[in-house]
């Protein structure tokens, strides 16, 4: 399918190729994707930060203000939804957007707010993971007949993933035409990982809260040791750092976490700095 755009200055017409096949199968003979293959390739190689537009879909935004739209577009740049609704495609050529034709498809949130589904949110601002401008583009693309509502769209993913046209997480394809997208992220292995050697890490040392009550020592072998109010070894255990997040597994068996914010470590209401 292609969309014709007329240049009002020159009177010339150009076409935006949106893919010609709306099926969700893959061609096993050639091992090529048959649902919007060109768009998939462009998204995977999108190093220039081009906008991505999923067009002509029924969109279940789960936003109580926006609601459900038909013949609508979902526009995102990187990991941010920037537009939702009809006629966004008219600017696709101007913005050099990657266009994904979703004729006959429904787009639904991939991260489901079950409290909202049950009517348990009192304010729109409390809704989680809606397909709303400003949110993260985590969504499913499923044939209309398999996505009467959000629960049925999610059920299709869980029970018949081969029927899912696309699963997108933070703007990157995870599934496409029912199969794993090239270069997709993989889930971490289940179980407690080995501790990393953190020798030389700037986060190793003794972290002290503002009131000098909590002293938390992080050692290079992935162990922590807390002194509370002068009481040594109040809590001890293992820790792991992933980005700015730190997870703790205490020797008593409970889990806790903290977050590095600049030169501060925030943990359980305490704000600490390296001593």
mmCIF file of C-alpha atoms in Angstrom:
data_model
loop_
_atom_site.group_PDB
_atom_site.id
_atom_site.type_symbol
_atom_site.label_atom_id
_atom_site.label_comp_id
_atom_site.label_asym_id
_atom_site.label_seq_id
_atom_site.Cartn_x
_atom_site.Cartn_y
_atom_site.Cartn_z
ATOM 1 C CA UNK A 1 0.000 0.000 0.000
ATOM 2 C CA UNK A 2 1.188 3.558 -0.649
ATOM 3 C CA UNK A 3 -0.101 6.966 0.377
ATOM 4 C CA UNK A 4 -0.089 9.745 -2.209
ATOM 5 C CA UNK A 5 1.014 13.158 -1.102
ATOM 6 C CA UNK A 6 0.576 16.197 -3.352
ATOM 7 C CA UNK A 7 3.061 19.020 -3.167
ATOM 8 C CA UNK A 8 0.903 22.158 -3.311
ATOM 9 C CA UNK A 9 3.773 24.273 -4.603
ATOM 10 C CA UNK A 10 4.738 22.146 -7.566
ATOM 11 C CA UNK A 11 1.609 20.097 -8.192
ATOM 12 C CA UNK A 12 3.667 16.910 -8.216
ATOM 13 C CA UNK A 13 2.707 13.755 -6.405
ATOM 14 C CA UNK A 14 4.955 11.491 -4.391
ATOM 15 C CA UNK A 15 4.218 8.179 -2.800
ATOM 16 C CA UNK A 16 5.086 6.932 0.666
ATOM 17 C CA UNK A 17 5.504 3.170 0.614
ATOM 18 C CA UNK A 18 3.804 1.668 3.668
ATOM 19 C CA UNK A 19 4.166 -2.023 2.777
ATOM 20 C CA UNK A 20 1.845 -4.108 0.629
ATOM 21 C CA UNK A 21 1.096 -7.134 2.777
ATOM 22 C CA UNK A 22 -1.069 -6.942 5.898
ATOM 23 C CA UNK A 23 -0.765 -10.630 6.800
ATOM 24 C CA UNK A 24 1.099 -11.721 9.900
ATOM 25 C CA UNK A 25 2.857 -14.820 8.540
ATOM 26 C CA UNK A 26 6.486 -15.121 7.593
ATOM 27 C CA UNK A 27 7.736 -16.577 4.343
ATOM 28 C CA UNK A 28 9.541 -19.711 5.476
ATOM 29 C CA UNK A 29 11.077 -20.306 2.047
ATOM 30 C CA UNK A 30 12.940 -17.012 1.923
ATOM 31 C CA UNK A 31 12.973 -16.346 5.667
ATOM 32 C CA UNK A 32 11.681 -12.835 5.070
ATOM 33 C CA UNK A 33 8.960 -10.983 6.955
ATOM 34 C CA UNK A 34 5.772 -10.451 4.968
ATOM 35 C CA UNK A 35 4.083 -7.757 7.121
ATOM 36 C CA UNK A 36 5.553 -4.330 6.381
ATOM 37 C CA UNK A 37 9.076 -5.684 5.801
ATOM 38 C CA UNK A 38 10.443 -2.378 4.513
ATOM 39 C CA UNK A 39 9.222 -0.522 7.577
ATOM 40 C CA UNK A 40 10.762 -3.114 9.892
ATOM 41 C CA UNK A 41 14.125 -2.718 8.210
ATOM 42 C CA UNK A 42 13.926 1.059 8.463
ATOM 43 C CA UNK A 43 13.005 0.954 12.152
ATOM 44 C CA UNK A 44 15.858 -1.422 12.973
ATOM 45 C CA UNK A 45 18.378 0.766 11.148
ATOM 46 C CA UNK A 46 16.937 4.063 12.363
ATOM 47 C CA UNK A 47 20.098 5.716 13.634
ATOM 48 C CA UNK A 48 19.028 9.204 12.582
ATOM 49 C CA UNK A 49 16.119 9.432 15.020
ATOM 50 C CA UNK A 50 13.442 9.520 12.327
ATOM 51 C CA UNK A 51 9.837 9.621 13.584
ATOM 52 C CA UNK A 52 7.930 6.339 13.302
ATOM 53 C CA UNK A 53 4.250 6.386 12.360
ATOM 54 C CA UNK A 54 1.862 3.441 12.666
ATOM 55 C CA UNK A 55 -1.042 4.541 10.506
ATOM 56 C CA UNK A 56 -4.680 3.704 9.734
ATOM 57 C CA UNK A 57 -5.323 1.597 12.825
ATOM 58 C CA UNK A 58 -7.980 1.254 15.463
ATOM 59 C CA UNK A 59 -6.206 2.496 18.587
ATOM 60 C CA UNK A 60 -7.266 1.500 22.097
ATOM 61 C CA UNK A 61 -5.437 4.267 23.954
ATOM 62 C CA UNK A 62 -6.881 3.392 27.411
ATOM 63 C CA UNK A 63 -6.767 7.129 28.092
ATOM 64 C CA UNK A 64 -10.206 8.190 29.420
ATOM 65 C CA UNK A 65 -9.964 11.539 27.647
ATOM 66 C CA UNK A 66 -8.835 10.231 24.249
ATOM 67 C CA UNK A 67 -10.632 6.872 24.268
ATOM 68 C CA UNK A 68 -10.676 4.562 21.233
ATOM 69 C CA UNK A 69 -10.045 5.878 17.724
ATOM 70 C CA UNK A 70 -10.541 4.312 14.307
ATOM 71 C CA UNK A 71 -8.539 5.115 11.198
ATOM 72 C CA UNK A 72 -5.974 6.694 13.491
ATOM 73 C CA UNK A 73 -2.201 7.086 13.683
ATOM 74 C CA UNK A 74 0.338 6.599 16.448
ATOM 75 C CA UNK A 75 3.490 8.702 16.112
ATOM 76 C CA UNK A 76 6.590 8.297 18.241
ATOM 77 C CA UNK A 77 10.153 9.507 18.199
ATOM 78 C CA UNK A 78 12.662 7.324 19.989
ATOM 79 C CA UNK A 79 11.005 6.165 23.194
ATOM 80 C CA UNK A 80 8.348 8.871 23.379
ATOM 81 C CA UNK A 81 4.821 8.990 21.958
ATOM 82 C CA UNK A 82 4.387 12.427 20.381
ATOM 83 C CA UNK A 83 1.001 12.127 18.668
ATOM 84 C CA UNK A 84 -2.115 9.978 18.400
ATOM 85 C CA UNK A 85 -5.195 10.430 16.251
ATOM 86 C CA UNK A 86 -6.330 10.732 12.635
ATOM 87 C CA UNK A 87 -4.504 12.526 9.816
ATOM 88 C CA UNK A 88 -1.011 12.620 11.329
ATOM 89 C CA UNK A 89 0.112 10.719 8.219
ATOM 90 C CA UNK A 90 -0.430 13.850 6.121
ATOM 91 C CA UNK A 91 2.857 15.207 7.491
ATOM 92 C CA UNK A 92 4.775 11.924 7.178
ATOM 93 C CA UNK A 93 6.749 13.005 4.130
ATOM 94 C CA UNK A 94 7.539 16.417 5.600
ATOM 95 C CA UNK A 95 8.999 14.779 8.707
ATOM 96 C CA UNK A 96 10.768 11.947 6.851
ATOM 97 C CA UNK A 97 8.792 9.505 8.985
ATOM 98 C CA UNK A 98 8.965 5.721 8.781
ATOM 99 C CA UNK A 99 5.401 4.673 7.960
ATOM 100 C CA UNK A 100 3.864 1.345 9.003
ATOM 101 C CA UNK A 101 0.497 0.576 7.404
ATOM 102 C CA UNK A 102 -1.886 -0.970 9.951
ATOM 103 C CA UNK A 103 -4.988 -1.450 7.818
ATOM 104 C CA UNK A 104 -7.209 -4.030 9.505
ATOM 105 C CA UNK A 105 -5.194 -3.849 12.710
ATOM 106 C CA UNK A 106 -5.808 -2.723 16.284
ATOM 107 C CA UNK A 107 -3.129 -1.078 18.396
ATOM 108 C CA UNK A 108 -3.377 -1.651 22.147
ATOM 109 C CA UNK A 109 -1.116 -0.934 25.118
ATOM 110 C CA UNK A 110 1.335 -3.751 25.754
ATOM 111 C CA UNK A 111 1.706 -2.749 29.393
ATOM 112 C CA UNK A 112 -1.753 -3.205 30.873
ATOM 113 C CA UNK A 113 -3.140 -1.187 33.762
ATOM 114 C CA UNK A 114 -5.467 -3.770 35.282
ATOM 115 C CA UNK A 115 -6.643 -1.329 37.951
ATOM 116 C CA UNK A 116 -7.802 1.053 35.213
ATOM 117 C CA UNK A 117 -9.457 -1.813 33.337
ATOM 118 C CA UNK A 118 -11.463 -2.522 36.484
ATOM 119 C CA UNK A 119 -12.427 1.135 36.828
ATOM 120 C CA UNK A 120 -10.245 1.702 39.869
ATOM 121 C CA UNK A 121 -8.483 4.917 38.880
ATOM 122 C CA UNK A 122 -9.990 8.123 40.211
ATOM 123 C CA UNK A 123 -8.085 10.565 38.024
ATOM 124 C CA UNK A 124 -6.769 10.484 34.477
ATOM 125 C CA UNK A 125 -3.310 11.428 35.734
ATOM 126 C CA UNK A 126 -3.217 8.149 37.687
ATOM 127 C CA UNK A 127 -3.585 5.946 34.603
ATOM 128 C CA UNK A 128 -0.511 3.874 33.817
ATOM 129 C CA UNK A 129 0.915 3.017 30.370
ATOM 130 C CA UNK A 130 -1.772 4.583 28.203
ATOM 131 C CA UNK A 131 -1.024 5.336 24.548
ATOM 132 C CA UNK A 132 -0.961 9.046 25.255
ATOM 133 C CA UNK A 133 1.470 11.695 23.976
ATOM 134 C CA UNK A 134 4.261 11.943 26.513
ATOM 135 C CA UNK A 135 4.220 8.242 27.407
ATOM 136 C CA UNK A 136 6.483 5.390 26.309
ATOM 137 C CA UNK A 137 5.503 3.566 23.076
ATOM 138 C CA UNK A 138 4.898 0.072 24.488
ATOM 139 C CA UNK A 139 2.177 -1.430 22.314
ATOM 140 C CA UNK A 140 0.736 -4.386 20.433
ATOM 141 C CA UNK A 141 -0.507 -4.516 16.848
ATOM 142 C CA UNK A 142 -3.081 -7.290 16.451
ATOM 143 C CA UNK A 143 -5.653 -8.082 13.733
ATOM 144 C CA UNK A 144 -8.992 -6.445 14.525
ATOM 145 C CA UNK A 145 -10.797 -9.746 14.959
ATOM 146 C CA UNK A 146 -8.368 -10.765 17.716
ATOM 147 C CA UNK A 147 -8.489 -7.493 19.618
ATOM 148 C CA UNK A 148 -12.040 -6.596 20.550
ATOM 149 C CA UNK A 149 -10.601 -4.926 23.657
ATOM 150 C CA UNK A 150 -7.329 -4.633 25.546
ATOM 151 C CA UNK A 151 -7.707 -7.936 27.460
ATOM 152 C CA UNK A 152 -8.303 -9.888 24.252
ATOM 153 C CA UNK A 153 -5.320 -8.215 22.554
ATOM 154 C CA UNK A 154 -3.086 -9.197 25.465
ATOM 155 C CA UNK A 155 -4.576 -12.702 25.477
ATOM 156 C CA UNK A 156 -3.608 -13.033 21.810
ATOM 157 C CA UNK A 157 -0.021 -12.171 22.696
ATOM 158 C CA UNK A 158 0.059 -14.708 25.510
ATOM 159 C CA UNK A 159 -1.714 -17.579 23.769
ATOM 160 C CA UNK A 160 -1.152 -16.995 20.030
ATOM 161 C CA UNK A 161 1.944 -14.814 19.621
ATOM 162 C CA UNK A 162 2.296 -15.981 16.011
ATOM 163 C CA UNK A 163 -0.822 -13.929 15.257
ATOM 164 C CA UNK A 164 0.676 -10.698 16.627
ATOM 165 C CA UNK A 165 1.720 -8.333 13.861
ATOM 166 C CA UNK A 166 4.007 -6.318 16.137
ATOM 167 C CA UNK A 167 5.055 -5.984 19.744
ATOM 168 C CA UNK A 168 6.973 -2.773 20.331
ATOM 169 C CA UNK A 169 8.782 -1.902 23.565
ATOM 170 C CA UNK A 170 10.029 1.657 24.085
ATOM 171 C CA UNK A 171 9.861 2.167 20.322
ATOM 172 C CA UNK A 172 11.865 -0.960 19.379
ATOM 173 C CA UNK A 173 10.312 -4.080 17.805
ATOM 174 C CA UNK A 174 10.295 -7.196 19.978
ATOM 175 C CA UNK A 175 7.996 -9.322 17.800
ATOM 176 C CA UNK A 176 7.208 -8.689 14.143
ATOM 177 C CA UNK A 177 4.834 -10.805 12.067
ATOM 178 C CA UNK A 178 4.644 -13.302 14.905
ATOM 179 C CA UNK A 179 8.376 -13.960 15.192
ATOM 180 C CA UNK A 180 11.270 -12.489 17.159
ATOM 181 C CA UNK A 181 12.490 -9.220 15.688
ATOM 182 C CA UNK A 182 16.199 -9.168 14.793
ATOM 183 C CA UNK A 183 18.328 -7.803 17.609
ATOM 184 C CA UNK A 184 15.482 -7.853 20.119
ATOM 185 C CA UNK A 185 16.258 -7.659 23.806
ATOM 186 C CA UNK A 186 16.247 -10.941 25.681
ATOM 187 C CA UNK A 187 14.970 -11.479 29.190
ATOM 188 C CA UNK A 188 17.587 -11.901 31.897
ATOM 189 C CA UNK A 189 18.103 -15.407 33.157
ATOM 190 C CA UNK A 190 16.006 -16.290 36.173
ATOM 191 C CA UNK A 191 17.807 -16.762 39.462
ATOM 192 C CA UNK A 192 20.285 -14.893 41.601
ATOM 193 C CA UNK A 193 23.262 -13.736 39.518
ATOM 194 C CA UNK A 194 26.894 -13.885 40.543
ATOM 195 C CA UNK A 195 28.288 -10.673 41.995
ATOM 196 C CA UNK A 196 30.360 -8.505 39.694
ATOM 197 C CA UNK A 197 33.879 -7.472 40.586
ATOM 198 C CA UNK A 198 33.411 -3.773 41.331
ATOM 199 C CA UNK A 199 37.035 -2.982 42.026
ATOM 200 C CA UNK A 200 37.593 0.627 41.023
ATOM 201 C CA UNK A 201 33.904 1.499 40.875
ATOM 202 C CA UNK A 202 33.157 5.029 42.146
ATOM 203 C CA UNK A 203 30.132 3.609 43.947
ATOM 204 C CA UNK A 204 32.166 1.385 46.240
ATOM 205 C CA UNK A 205 32.699 2.837 49.704
ATOM 206 C CA UNK A 206 30.779 3.924 52.788
ATOM 207 C CA UNK A 207 27.562 5.850 52.141
ATOM 208 C CA UNK A 208 26.367 8.025 55.048
ATOM 209 C CA UNK A 209 22.934 9.621 55.421
ATOM 210 C CA UNK A 210 22.419 13.294 56.249
ATOM 211 C CA UNK A 211 21.782 12.643 59.936
ATOM 212 C CA UNK A 212 24.793 10.342 60.324
ATOM 213 C CA UNK A 213 22.446 7.558 61.444
ATOM 214 C CA UNK A 214 22.861 5.108 58.582
ATOM 215 C CA UNK A 215 26.275 4.027 57.305
ATOM 216 C CA UNK A 216 26.053 1.613 54.376
ATOM 217 C CA UNK A 217 29.300 0.120 53.162
ATOM 218 C CA UNK A 218 29.381 -1.261 49.619
ATOM 219 C CA UNK A 219 32.389 -3.472 48.999
ATOM 220 C CA UNK A 220 33.936 -4.454 45.680
ATOM 221 C CA UNK A 221 32.937 -8.103 46.087
ATOM 222 C CA UNK A 222 29.214 -7.228 45.954
ATOM 223 C CA UNK A 223 28.515 -7.234 49.703
ATOM 224 C CA UNK A 224 26.991 -4.517 51.878
ATOM 225 C CA UNK A 225 27.195 -3.941 55.608
ATOM 226 C CA UNK A 226 25.005 -1.410 57.438
ATOM 227 C CA UNK A 227 25.647 0.376 60.699
ATOM 228 C CA UNK A 228 22.509 1.966 62.160
ATOM 229 C CA UNK A 229 22.690 4.432 65.036
ATOM 230 C CA UNK A 230 26.097 3.115 65.964
ATOM 231 C CA UNK A 231 24.886 -0.506 65.932
ATOM 232 C CA UNK A 232 27.290 -2.413 63.654
ATOM 233 C CA UNK A 233 26.215 -5.116 61.200
ATOM 234 C CA UNK A 234 22.521 -4.207 61.563
ATOM 235 C CA UNK A 235 21.947 -5.553 58.070
ATOM 236 C CA UNK A 236 24.318 -7.414 55.793
ATOM 237 C CA UNK A 237 23.924 -9.073 52.435
ATOM 238 C CA UNK A 238 24.588 -8.945 48.718
ATOM 239 C CA UNK A 239 23.903 -6.184 46.214
ATOM 240 C CA UNK A 240 23.802 -5.712 42.455
ATOM 241 C CA UNK A 241 23.988 -2.475 40.458
ATOM 242 C CA UNK A 242 22.139 -2.103 37.160
ATOM 243 C CA UNK A 243 22.527 1.390 35.749
ATOM 244 C CA UNK A 244 21.445 3.719 38.542
ATOM 245 C CA UNK A 245 19.485 1.018 40.373
ATOM 246 C CA UNK A 246 20.880 -1.022 43.252
ATOM 247 C CA UNK A 247 19.161 -4.196 44.483
ATOM 248 C CA UNK A 248 19.855 -5.656 47.896
ATOM 249 C CA UNK A 249 19.378 -9.253 49.081
ATOM 250 C CA UNK A 250 19.794 -9.318 52.836
ATOM 251 C CA UNK A 251 21.235 -12.358 54.560
ATOM 252 C CA UNK A 252 17.920 -12.535 56.445
ATOM 253 C CA UNK A 253 16.186 -13.209 53.122
ATOM 254 C CA UNK A 254 14.375 -9.973 52.214
ATOM 255 C CA UNK A 255 14.927 -7.784 49.138
ATOM 256 C CA UNK A 256 15.258 -3.999 49.003
ATOM 257 C CA UNK A 257 16.445 -1.433 46.491
ATOM 258 C CA UNK A 258 17.917 2.013 46.093
ATOM 259 C CA UNK A 259 18.680 4.523 43.362
ATOM 260 C CA UNK A 260 21.781 6.553 42.589
ATOM 261 C CA UNK A 261 20.919 10.169 41.786
ATOM 262 C CA UNK A 262 24.075 12.063 40.920
ATOM 263 C CA UNK A 263 26.342 11.834 43.957
ATOM 264 C CA UNK A 264 23.508 10.650 46.218
ATOM 265 C CA UNK A 265 22.197 7.181 47.055
ATOM 266 C CA UNK A 266 18.481 7.092 47.887
ATOM 267 C CA UNK A 267 17.386 4.028 49.857
ATOM 268 C CA UNK A 268 14.329 3.372 52.059
ATOM 269 C CA UNK A 269 13.778 7.062 52.764
ATOM 270 C CA UNK A 270 17.451 7.772 53.441
ATOM 271 C CA UNK A 271 19.590 10.060 51.295
ATOM 272 C CA UNK A 272 23.270 9.162 51.515
ATOM 273 C CA UNK A 273 26.556 10.429 50.184
ATOM 274 C CA UNK A 274 29.947 8.799 50.102
ATOM 275 C CA UNK A 275 31.840 9.457 53.315
#
